mmCIF file of C-alpha atoms and ligand atoms in Angstrom:
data_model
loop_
_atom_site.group_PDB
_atom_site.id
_atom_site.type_symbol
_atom_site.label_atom_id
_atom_site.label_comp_id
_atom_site.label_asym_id
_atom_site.label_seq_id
_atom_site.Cartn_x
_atom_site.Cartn_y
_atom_site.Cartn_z
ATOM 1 C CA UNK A 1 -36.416 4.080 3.722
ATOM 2 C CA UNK A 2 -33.931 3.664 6.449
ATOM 3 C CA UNK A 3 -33.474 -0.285 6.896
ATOM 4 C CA UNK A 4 -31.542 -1.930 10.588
ATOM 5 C CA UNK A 5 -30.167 -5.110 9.879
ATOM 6 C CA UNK A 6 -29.224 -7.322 12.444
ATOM 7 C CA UNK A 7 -25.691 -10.163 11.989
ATOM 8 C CA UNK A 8 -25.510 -13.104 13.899
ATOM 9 C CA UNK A 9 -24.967 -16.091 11.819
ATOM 10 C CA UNK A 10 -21.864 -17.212 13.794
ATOM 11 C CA UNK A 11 -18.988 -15.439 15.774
ATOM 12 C CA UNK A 12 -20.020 -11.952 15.220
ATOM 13 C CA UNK A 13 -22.912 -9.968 16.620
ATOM 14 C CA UNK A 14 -23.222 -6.725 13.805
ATOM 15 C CA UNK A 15 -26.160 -4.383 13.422
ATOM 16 C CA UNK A 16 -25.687 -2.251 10.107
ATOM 17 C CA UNK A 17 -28.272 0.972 9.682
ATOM 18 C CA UNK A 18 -28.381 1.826 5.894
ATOM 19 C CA UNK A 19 -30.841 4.093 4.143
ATOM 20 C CA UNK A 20 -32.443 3.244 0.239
ATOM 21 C CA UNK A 21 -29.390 5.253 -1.503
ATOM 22 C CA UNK A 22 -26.715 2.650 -0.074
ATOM 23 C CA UNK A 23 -25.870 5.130 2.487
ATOM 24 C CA UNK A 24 -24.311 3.489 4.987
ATOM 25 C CA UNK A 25 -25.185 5.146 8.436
ATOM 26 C CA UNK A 26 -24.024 2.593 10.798
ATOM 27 C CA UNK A 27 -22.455 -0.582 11.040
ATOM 28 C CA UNK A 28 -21.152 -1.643 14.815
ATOM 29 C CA UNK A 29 -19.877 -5.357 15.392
ATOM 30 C CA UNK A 30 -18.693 -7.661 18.004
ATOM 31 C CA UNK A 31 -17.038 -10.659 17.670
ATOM 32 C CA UNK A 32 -17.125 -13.660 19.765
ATOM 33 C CA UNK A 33 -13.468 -14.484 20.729
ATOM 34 C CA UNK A 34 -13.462 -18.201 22.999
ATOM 35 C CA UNK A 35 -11.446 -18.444 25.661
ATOM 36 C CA UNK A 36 -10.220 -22.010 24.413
ATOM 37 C CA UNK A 37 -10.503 -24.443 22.186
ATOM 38 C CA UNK A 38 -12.970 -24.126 19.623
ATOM 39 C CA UNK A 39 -16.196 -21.562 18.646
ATOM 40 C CA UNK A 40 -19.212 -23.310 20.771
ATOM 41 C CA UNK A 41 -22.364 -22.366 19.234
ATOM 42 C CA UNK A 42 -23.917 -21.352 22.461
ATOM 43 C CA UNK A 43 -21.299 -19.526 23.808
ATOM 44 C CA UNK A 44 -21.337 -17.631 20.535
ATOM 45 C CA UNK A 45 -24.955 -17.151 21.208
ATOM 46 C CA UNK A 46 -24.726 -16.211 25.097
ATOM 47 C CA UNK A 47 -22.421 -13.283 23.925
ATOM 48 C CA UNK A 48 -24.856 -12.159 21.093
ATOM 49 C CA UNK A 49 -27.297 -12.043 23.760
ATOM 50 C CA UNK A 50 -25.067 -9.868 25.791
ATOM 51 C CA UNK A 51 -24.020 -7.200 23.350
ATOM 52 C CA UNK A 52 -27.222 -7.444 21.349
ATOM 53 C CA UNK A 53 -28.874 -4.565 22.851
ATOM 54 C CA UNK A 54 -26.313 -2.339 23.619
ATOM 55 C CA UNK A 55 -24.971 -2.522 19.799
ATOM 56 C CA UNK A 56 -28.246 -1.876 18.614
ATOM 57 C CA UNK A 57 -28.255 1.576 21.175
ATOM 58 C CA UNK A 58 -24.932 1.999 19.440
ATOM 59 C CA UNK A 59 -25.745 1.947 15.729
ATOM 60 C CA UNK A 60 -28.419 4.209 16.381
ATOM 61 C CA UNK A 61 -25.597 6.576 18.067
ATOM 62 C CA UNK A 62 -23.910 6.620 15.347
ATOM 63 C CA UNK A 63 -26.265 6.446 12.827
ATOM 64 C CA UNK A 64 -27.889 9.958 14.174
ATOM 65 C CA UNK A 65 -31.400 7.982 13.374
ATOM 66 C CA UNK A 66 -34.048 7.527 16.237
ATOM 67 C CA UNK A 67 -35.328 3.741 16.910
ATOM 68 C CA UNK A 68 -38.886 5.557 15.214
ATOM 69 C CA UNK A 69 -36.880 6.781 12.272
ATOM 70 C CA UNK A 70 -36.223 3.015 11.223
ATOM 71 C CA UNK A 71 -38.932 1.704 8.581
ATOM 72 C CA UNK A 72 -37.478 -1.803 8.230
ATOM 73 C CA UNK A 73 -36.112 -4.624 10.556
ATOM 74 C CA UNK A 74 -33.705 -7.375 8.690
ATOM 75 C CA UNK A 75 -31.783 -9.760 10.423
ATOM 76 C CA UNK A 76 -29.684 -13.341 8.976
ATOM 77 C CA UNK A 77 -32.368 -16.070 8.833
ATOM 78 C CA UNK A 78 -29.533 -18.755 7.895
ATOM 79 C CA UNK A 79 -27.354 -20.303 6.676
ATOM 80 C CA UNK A 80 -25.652 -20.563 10.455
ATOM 81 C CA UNK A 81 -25.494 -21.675 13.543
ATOM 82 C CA UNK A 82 -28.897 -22.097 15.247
ATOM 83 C CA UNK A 83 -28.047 -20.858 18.538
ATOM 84 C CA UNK A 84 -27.041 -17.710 17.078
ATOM 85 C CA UNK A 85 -29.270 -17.176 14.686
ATOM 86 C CA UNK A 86 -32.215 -17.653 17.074
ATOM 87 C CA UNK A 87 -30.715 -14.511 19.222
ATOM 88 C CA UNK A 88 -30.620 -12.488 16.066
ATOM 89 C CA UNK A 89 -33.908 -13.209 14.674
ATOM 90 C CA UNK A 90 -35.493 -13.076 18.457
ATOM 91 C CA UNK A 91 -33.775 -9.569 18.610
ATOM 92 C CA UNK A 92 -35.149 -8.284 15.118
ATOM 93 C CA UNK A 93 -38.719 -9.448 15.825
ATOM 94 C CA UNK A 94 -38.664 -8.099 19.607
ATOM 95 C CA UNK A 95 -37.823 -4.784 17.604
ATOM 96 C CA UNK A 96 -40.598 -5.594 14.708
ATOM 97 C CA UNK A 97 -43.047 -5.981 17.303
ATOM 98 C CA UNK A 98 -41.960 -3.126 19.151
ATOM 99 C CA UNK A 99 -41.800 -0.264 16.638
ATOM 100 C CA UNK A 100 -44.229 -1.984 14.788
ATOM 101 C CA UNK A 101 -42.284 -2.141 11.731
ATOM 102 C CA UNK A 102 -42.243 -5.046 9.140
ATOM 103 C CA UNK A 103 -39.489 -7.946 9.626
ATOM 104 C CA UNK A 104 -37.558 -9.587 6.785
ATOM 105 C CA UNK A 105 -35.269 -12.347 7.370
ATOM 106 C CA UNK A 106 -32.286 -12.694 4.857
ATOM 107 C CA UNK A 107 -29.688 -15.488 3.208
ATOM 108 C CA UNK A 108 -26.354 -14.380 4.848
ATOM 109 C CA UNK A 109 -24.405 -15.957 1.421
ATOM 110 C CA UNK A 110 -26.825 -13.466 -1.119
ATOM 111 C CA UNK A 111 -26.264 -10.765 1.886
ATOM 112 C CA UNK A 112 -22.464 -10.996 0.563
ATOM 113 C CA UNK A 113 -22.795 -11.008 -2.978
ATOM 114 C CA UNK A 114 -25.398 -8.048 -2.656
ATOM 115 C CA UNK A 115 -23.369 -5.679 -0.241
ATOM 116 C CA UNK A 116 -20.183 -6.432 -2.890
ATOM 117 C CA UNK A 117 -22.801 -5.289 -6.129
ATOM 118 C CA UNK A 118 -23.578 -2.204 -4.053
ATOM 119 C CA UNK A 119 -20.840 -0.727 -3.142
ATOM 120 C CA UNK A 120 -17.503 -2.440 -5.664
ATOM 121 C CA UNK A 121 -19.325 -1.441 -9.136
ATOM 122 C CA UNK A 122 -19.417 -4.558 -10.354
ATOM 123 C CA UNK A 123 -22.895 -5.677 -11.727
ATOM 124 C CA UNK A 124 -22.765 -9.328 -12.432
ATOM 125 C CA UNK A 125 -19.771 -11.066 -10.707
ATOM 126 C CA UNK A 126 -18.732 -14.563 -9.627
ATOM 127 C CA UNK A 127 -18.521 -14.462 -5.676
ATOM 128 C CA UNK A 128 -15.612 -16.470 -4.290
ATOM 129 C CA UNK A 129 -16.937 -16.902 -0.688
ATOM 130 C CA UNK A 130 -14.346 -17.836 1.468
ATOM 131 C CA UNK A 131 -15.442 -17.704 5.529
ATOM 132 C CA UNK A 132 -15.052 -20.247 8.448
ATOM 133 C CA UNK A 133 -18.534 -21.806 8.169
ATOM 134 C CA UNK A 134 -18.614 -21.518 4.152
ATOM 135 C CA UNK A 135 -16.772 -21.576 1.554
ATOM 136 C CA UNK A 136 -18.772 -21.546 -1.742
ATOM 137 C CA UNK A 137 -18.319 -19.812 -5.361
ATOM 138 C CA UNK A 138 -21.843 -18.611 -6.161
ATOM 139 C CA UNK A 139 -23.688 -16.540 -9.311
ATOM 140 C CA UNK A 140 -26.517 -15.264 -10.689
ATOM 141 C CA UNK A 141 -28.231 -17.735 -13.060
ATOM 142 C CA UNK A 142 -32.061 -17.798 -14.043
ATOM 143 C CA UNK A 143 -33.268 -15.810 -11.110
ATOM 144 C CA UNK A 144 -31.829 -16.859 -8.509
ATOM 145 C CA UNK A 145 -28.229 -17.270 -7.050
ATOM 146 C CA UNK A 146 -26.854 -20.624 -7.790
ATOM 147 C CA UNK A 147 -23.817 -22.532 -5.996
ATOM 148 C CA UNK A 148 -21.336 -23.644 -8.630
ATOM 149 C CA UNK A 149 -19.026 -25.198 -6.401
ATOM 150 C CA UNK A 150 -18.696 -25.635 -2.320
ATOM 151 C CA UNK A 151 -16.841 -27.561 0.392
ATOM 152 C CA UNK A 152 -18.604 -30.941 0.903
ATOM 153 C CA UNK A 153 -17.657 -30.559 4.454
ATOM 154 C CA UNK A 154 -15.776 -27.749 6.374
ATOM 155 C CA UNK A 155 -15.414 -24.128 5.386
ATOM 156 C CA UNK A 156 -11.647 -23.495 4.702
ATOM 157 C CA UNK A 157 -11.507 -20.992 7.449
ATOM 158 C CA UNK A 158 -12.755 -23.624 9.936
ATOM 159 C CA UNK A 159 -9.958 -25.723 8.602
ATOM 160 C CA UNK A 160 -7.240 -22.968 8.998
ATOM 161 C CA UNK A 161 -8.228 -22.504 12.774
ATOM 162 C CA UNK A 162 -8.860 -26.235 13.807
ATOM 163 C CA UNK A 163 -5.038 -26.715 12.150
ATOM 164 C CA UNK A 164 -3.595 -23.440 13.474
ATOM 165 C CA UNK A 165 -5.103 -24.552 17.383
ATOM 166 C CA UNK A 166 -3.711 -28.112 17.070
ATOM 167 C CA UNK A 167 -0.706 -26.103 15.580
ATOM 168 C CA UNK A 168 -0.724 -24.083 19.090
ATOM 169 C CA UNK A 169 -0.994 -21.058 16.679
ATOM 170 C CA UNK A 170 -4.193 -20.005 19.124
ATOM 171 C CA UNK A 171 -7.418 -19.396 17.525
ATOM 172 C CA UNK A 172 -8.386 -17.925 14.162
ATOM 173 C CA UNK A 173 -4.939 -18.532 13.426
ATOM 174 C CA UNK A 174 -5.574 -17.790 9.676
ATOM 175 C CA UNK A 175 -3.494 -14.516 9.561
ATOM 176 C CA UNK A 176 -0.569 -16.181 11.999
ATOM 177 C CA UNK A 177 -0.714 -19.044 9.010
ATOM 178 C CA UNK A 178 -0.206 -16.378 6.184
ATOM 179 C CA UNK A 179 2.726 -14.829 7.895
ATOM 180 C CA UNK A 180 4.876 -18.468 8.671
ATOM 181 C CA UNK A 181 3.635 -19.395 5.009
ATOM 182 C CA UNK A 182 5.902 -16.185 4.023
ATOM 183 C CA UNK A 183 8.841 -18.206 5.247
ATOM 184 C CA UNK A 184 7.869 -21.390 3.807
ATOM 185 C CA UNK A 185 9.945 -22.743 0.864
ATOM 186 C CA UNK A 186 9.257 -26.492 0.492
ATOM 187 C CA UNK A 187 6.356 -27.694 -1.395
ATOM 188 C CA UNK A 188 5.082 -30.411 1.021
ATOM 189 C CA UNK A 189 2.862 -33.005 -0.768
ATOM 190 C CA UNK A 190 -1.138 -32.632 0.438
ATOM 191 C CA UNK A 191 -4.117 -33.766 -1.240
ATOM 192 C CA UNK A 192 -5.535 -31.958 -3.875
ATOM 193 C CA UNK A 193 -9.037 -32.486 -2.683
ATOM 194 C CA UNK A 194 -11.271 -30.973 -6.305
ATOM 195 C CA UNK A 195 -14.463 -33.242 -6.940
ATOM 196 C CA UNK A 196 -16.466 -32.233 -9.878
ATOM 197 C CA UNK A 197 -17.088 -28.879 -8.722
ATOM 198 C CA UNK A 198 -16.447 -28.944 -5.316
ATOM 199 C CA UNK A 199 -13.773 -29.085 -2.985
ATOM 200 C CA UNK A 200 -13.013 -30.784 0.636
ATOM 201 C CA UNK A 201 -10.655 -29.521 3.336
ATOM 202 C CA UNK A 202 -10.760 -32.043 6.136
ATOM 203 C CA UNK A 203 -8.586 -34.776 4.441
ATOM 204 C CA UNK A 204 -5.834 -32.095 3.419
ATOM 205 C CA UNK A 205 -5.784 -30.903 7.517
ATOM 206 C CA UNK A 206 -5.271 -34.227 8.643
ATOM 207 C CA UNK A 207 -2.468 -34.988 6.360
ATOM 208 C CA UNK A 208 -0.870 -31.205 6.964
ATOM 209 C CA UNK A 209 -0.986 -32.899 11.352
ATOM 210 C CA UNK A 210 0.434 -35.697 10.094
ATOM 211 C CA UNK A 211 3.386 -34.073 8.387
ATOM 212 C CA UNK A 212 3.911 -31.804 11.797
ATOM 213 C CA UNK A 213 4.739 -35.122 13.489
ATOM 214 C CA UNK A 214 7.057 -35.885 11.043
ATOM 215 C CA UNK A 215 9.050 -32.758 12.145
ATOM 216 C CA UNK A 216 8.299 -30.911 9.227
ATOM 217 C CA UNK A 217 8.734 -27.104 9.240
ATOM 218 C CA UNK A 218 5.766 -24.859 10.119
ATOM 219 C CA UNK A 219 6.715 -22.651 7.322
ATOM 220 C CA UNK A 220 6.478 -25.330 5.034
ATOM 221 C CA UNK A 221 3.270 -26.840 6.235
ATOM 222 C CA UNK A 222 1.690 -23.646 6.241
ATOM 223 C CA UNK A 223 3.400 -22.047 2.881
ATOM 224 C CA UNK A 224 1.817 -26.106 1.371
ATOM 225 C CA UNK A 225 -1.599 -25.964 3.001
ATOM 226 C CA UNK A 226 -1.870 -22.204 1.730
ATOM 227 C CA UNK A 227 -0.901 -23.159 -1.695
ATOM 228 C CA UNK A 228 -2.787 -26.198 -2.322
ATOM 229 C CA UNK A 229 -5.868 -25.196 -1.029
ATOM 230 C CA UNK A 230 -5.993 -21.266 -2.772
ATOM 231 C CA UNK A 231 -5.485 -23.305 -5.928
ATOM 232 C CA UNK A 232 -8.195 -25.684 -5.694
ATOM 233 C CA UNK A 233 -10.333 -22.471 -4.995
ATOM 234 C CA UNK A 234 -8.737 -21.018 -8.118
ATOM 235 C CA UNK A 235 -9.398 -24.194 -10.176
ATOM 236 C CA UNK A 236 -13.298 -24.404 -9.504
ATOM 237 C CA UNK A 237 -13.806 -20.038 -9.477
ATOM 238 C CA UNK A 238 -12.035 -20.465 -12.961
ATOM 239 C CA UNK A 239 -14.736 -23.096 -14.403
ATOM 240 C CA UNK A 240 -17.369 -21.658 -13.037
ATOM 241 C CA UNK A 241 -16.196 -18.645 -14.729
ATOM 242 C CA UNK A 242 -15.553 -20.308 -18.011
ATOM 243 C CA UNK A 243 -19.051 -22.238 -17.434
ATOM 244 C CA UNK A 244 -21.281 -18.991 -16.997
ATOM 245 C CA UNK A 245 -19.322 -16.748 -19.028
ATOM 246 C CA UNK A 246 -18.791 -13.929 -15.925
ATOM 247 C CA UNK A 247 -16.386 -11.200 -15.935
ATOM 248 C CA UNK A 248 -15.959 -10.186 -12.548
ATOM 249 C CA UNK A 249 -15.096 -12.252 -9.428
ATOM 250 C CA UNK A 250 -16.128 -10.540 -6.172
ATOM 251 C CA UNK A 251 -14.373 -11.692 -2.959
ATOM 252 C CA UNK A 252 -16.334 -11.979 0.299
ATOM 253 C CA UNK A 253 -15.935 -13.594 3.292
ATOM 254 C CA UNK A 254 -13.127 -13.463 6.537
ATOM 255 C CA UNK A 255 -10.370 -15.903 4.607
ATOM 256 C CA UNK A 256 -10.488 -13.108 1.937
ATOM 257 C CA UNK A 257 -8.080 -10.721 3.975
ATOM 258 C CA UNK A 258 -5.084 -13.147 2.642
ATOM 259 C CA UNK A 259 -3.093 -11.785 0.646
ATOM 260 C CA UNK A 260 -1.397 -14.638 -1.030
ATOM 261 C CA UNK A 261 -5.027 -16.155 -1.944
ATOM 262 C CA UNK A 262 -5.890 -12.677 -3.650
ATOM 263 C CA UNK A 263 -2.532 -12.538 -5.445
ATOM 264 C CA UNK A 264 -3.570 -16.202 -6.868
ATOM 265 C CA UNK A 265 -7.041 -15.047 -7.773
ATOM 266 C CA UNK A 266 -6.246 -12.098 -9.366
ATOM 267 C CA UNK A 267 -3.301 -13.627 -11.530
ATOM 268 C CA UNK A 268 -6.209 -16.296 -12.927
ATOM 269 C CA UNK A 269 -8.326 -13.538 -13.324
ATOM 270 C CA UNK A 270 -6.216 -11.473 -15.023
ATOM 271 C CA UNK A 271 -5.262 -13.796 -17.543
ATOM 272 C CA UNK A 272 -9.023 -14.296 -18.145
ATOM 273 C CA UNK A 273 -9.160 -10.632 -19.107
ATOM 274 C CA UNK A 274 -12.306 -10.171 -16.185
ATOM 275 C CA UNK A 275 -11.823 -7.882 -13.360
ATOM 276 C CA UNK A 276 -11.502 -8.788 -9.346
ATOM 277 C CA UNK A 277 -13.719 -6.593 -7.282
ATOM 278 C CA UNK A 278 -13.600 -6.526 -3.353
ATOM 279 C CA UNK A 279 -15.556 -4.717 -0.554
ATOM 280 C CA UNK A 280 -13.992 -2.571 2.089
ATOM 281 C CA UNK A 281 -12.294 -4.841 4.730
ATOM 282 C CA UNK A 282 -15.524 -3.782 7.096
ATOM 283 C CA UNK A 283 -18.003 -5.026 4.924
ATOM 284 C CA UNK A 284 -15.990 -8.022 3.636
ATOM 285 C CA UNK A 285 -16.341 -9.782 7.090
ATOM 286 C CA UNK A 286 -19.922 -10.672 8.781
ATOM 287 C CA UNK A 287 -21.066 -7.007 9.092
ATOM 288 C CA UNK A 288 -25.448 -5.258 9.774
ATOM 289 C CA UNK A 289 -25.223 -3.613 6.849
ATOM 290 C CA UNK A 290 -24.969 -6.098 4.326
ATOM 291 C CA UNK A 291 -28.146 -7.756 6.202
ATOM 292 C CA UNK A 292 -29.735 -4.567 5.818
ATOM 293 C CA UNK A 293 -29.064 -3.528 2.355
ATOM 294 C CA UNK A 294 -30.302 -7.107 1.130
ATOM 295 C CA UNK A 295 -33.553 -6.495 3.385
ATOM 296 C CA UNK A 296 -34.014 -3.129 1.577
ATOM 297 C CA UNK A 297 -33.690 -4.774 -1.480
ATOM 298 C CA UNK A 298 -36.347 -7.255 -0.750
ATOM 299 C CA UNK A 299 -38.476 -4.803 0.746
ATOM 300 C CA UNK A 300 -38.713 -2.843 -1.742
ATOM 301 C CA UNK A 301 -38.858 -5.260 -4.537
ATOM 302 C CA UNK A 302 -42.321 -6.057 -3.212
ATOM 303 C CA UNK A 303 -41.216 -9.257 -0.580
ATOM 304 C CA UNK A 304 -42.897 -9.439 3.202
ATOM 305 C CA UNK A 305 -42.928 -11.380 5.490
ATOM 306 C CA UNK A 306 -45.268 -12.502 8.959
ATOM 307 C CA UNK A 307 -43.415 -13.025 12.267
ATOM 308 C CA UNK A 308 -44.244 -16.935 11.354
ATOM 309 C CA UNK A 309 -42.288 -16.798 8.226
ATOM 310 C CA UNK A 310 -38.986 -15.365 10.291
ATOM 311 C CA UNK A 311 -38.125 -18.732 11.494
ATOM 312 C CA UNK A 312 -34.447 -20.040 11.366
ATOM 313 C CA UNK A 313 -32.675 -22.140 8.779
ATOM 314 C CA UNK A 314 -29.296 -23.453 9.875
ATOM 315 C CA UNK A 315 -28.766 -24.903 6.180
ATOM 316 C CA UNK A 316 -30.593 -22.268 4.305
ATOM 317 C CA UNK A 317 -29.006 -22.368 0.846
ATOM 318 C CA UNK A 318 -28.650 -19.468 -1.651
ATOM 319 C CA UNK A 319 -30.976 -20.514 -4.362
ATOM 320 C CA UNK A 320 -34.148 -21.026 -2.269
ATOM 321 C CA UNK A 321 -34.068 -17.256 -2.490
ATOM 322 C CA UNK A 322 -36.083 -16.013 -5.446
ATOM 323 C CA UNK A 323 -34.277 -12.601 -6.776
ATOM 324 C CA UNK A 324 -37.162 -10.705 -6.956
ATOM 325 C CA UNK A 325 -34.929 -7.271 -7.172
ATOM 326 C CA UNK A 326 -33.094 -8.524 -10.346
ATOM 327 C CA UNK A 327 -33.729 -8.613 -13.700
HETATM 328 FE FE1 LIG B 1 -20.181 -14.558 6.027
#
């Protein structure tokens, strides 16, 4: 069964064409980059309608498949932003219609754990997910995939961007963070924002400004921000870990490029004697394929869906999915 798979939860546009065997046979992207200021979700969206169709021509290039060849449209149903999920789910049931294919829509936050199961080796793992919109440590409990512990109000990419542009470090400034944290050698005082389980990154931004206008360094503020915050996500992956019993950690999401934030993961998880598994940079990022491989899963674990049923859920959360394709 060859499955397309359709991205387009937020800044990036991706179609992914994989077949039953976790062949991947395509997996084109484009991401929205604004011209200023922030990501505006219907900007995003006006550009996914602009590149939808010719990245859909493209994956098929590449793919070497024919538009009849494909047996299965999936696209991201939610969590996201509505403006830009509605132009990926209009685009996957234009093409359901069309071929005359059936449609499933997917959870964007499973799509990450399931595309890091397919293709790391690891069978059972705790997923640090660590994006702009989300930021979430989620497992497999009692059928379906739990949240352990999230942000109670923005992702920590969103965070590293809305500081890096007031920073003038331009937008997604996450990277041009990591490399003035290299220089950094003053641990600046920031709140250490853990409650319960879960975590908040507003606060700590606000105070990280506030030191700027002191005349603190960069360095510093970024080297502080970057250490306080990868710690907190430490602290709550580690009792989550401890809670459930899990071996493996996977990492998914954009924020998982960093390297200091890996080095602090894997140094926890190492001590734990578990193992830290993470996908190929391609398909650690908002990618088609990982919407298609969790639609093949579905599929074929018995799960179908109407056109009605494809409607968007901005706030779709992980276990609303049942895991019909695990044991
Ligand atoms: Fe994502």
């Amino acid at each position: 069964m060859i499955t397309l798979g359709i991205e387009g939860t937020a800044h990036t546009l991706g179609i992914g064409i994989v077949d039953s065997d976790k062949k991947i046979l395509a997996n084109v992207l484009n991401m929205y980059r604004p011209p200023r200021g922030g990501l505006h979700p219907r900007e995003a969206a006006n550009h996914h309608a602009d590149v939808v169709s010719s990245l859909i021509l493209k994956a098929l290039e590449e793919s070497g498949v024919t538009m009849k060849e494909i047996d299965l449209i999936s696209f991201s149903k939610g969590p996201g932003l509505g403006p830009c999920l509605r132009v990926a789910a209009t685009a996957a049931r234009s093409l359901s219609i069309i071929l005359n294919k059936p449609i499933i829509g997917v959870n964007h936050c499973v799509a990450h754990v399931e595309i890091g199961r397919a293709t790391t080796g690891c069978t059972d793992p705790m997923l640090l997910y660590v994006s702009g919109g989300n930021t979430q440590i989620i497992s497999f409990s009692n059928r379906k995939y739990r949240i352990f512990g999230e942000t109670l109000d923005i992702g920590i990419g969103n965070m590293l961007d809305k500081l890096g542009r007031e920073l003038g470090l331009g937008y997604y400034a996450g990277p041009v963070i990591e490399e003035l944290a290299k220089d950094g050698d003053e641990l600046l005082e920031l709140p250490y924002s853990v409650k319960g389980m879960d975590m908040s990154f507003s606060g700590i931004m606000t105070a990280a400004l506030a030191l700027h206008r002191k005349g603190c360094r960069l360095e510093d503020i970024a080297f502080s921000i970057q250490e306080t915050c990868f710690a907190m996500l430490a602290e709550v992956t580690e009792r989550a870990m401890s809670h459930t019993g899990k071996k493996e950690v996977l990492l998914g999401g954009g924020v998982i490029q960093n390297m200091r934030l890996r080095e602090m993961i894997g140094k926890m998880v190492d001590e734990r004697g578990a193992k830290v598994y993470a996908p190929d940079k391609k398909l650690c990022a908002d990618n088609g394929v990982m919407i298609a491989w969790l639609g093949n899963l579905m599929y074929s674990s018995g799960v179908r869906m109407s056109i009605a049923d494809t409607m968007v859920e901005q706030k779709f959360r992980t276990d609303k999915v049942n895991v019909t394709w695990r044991n």
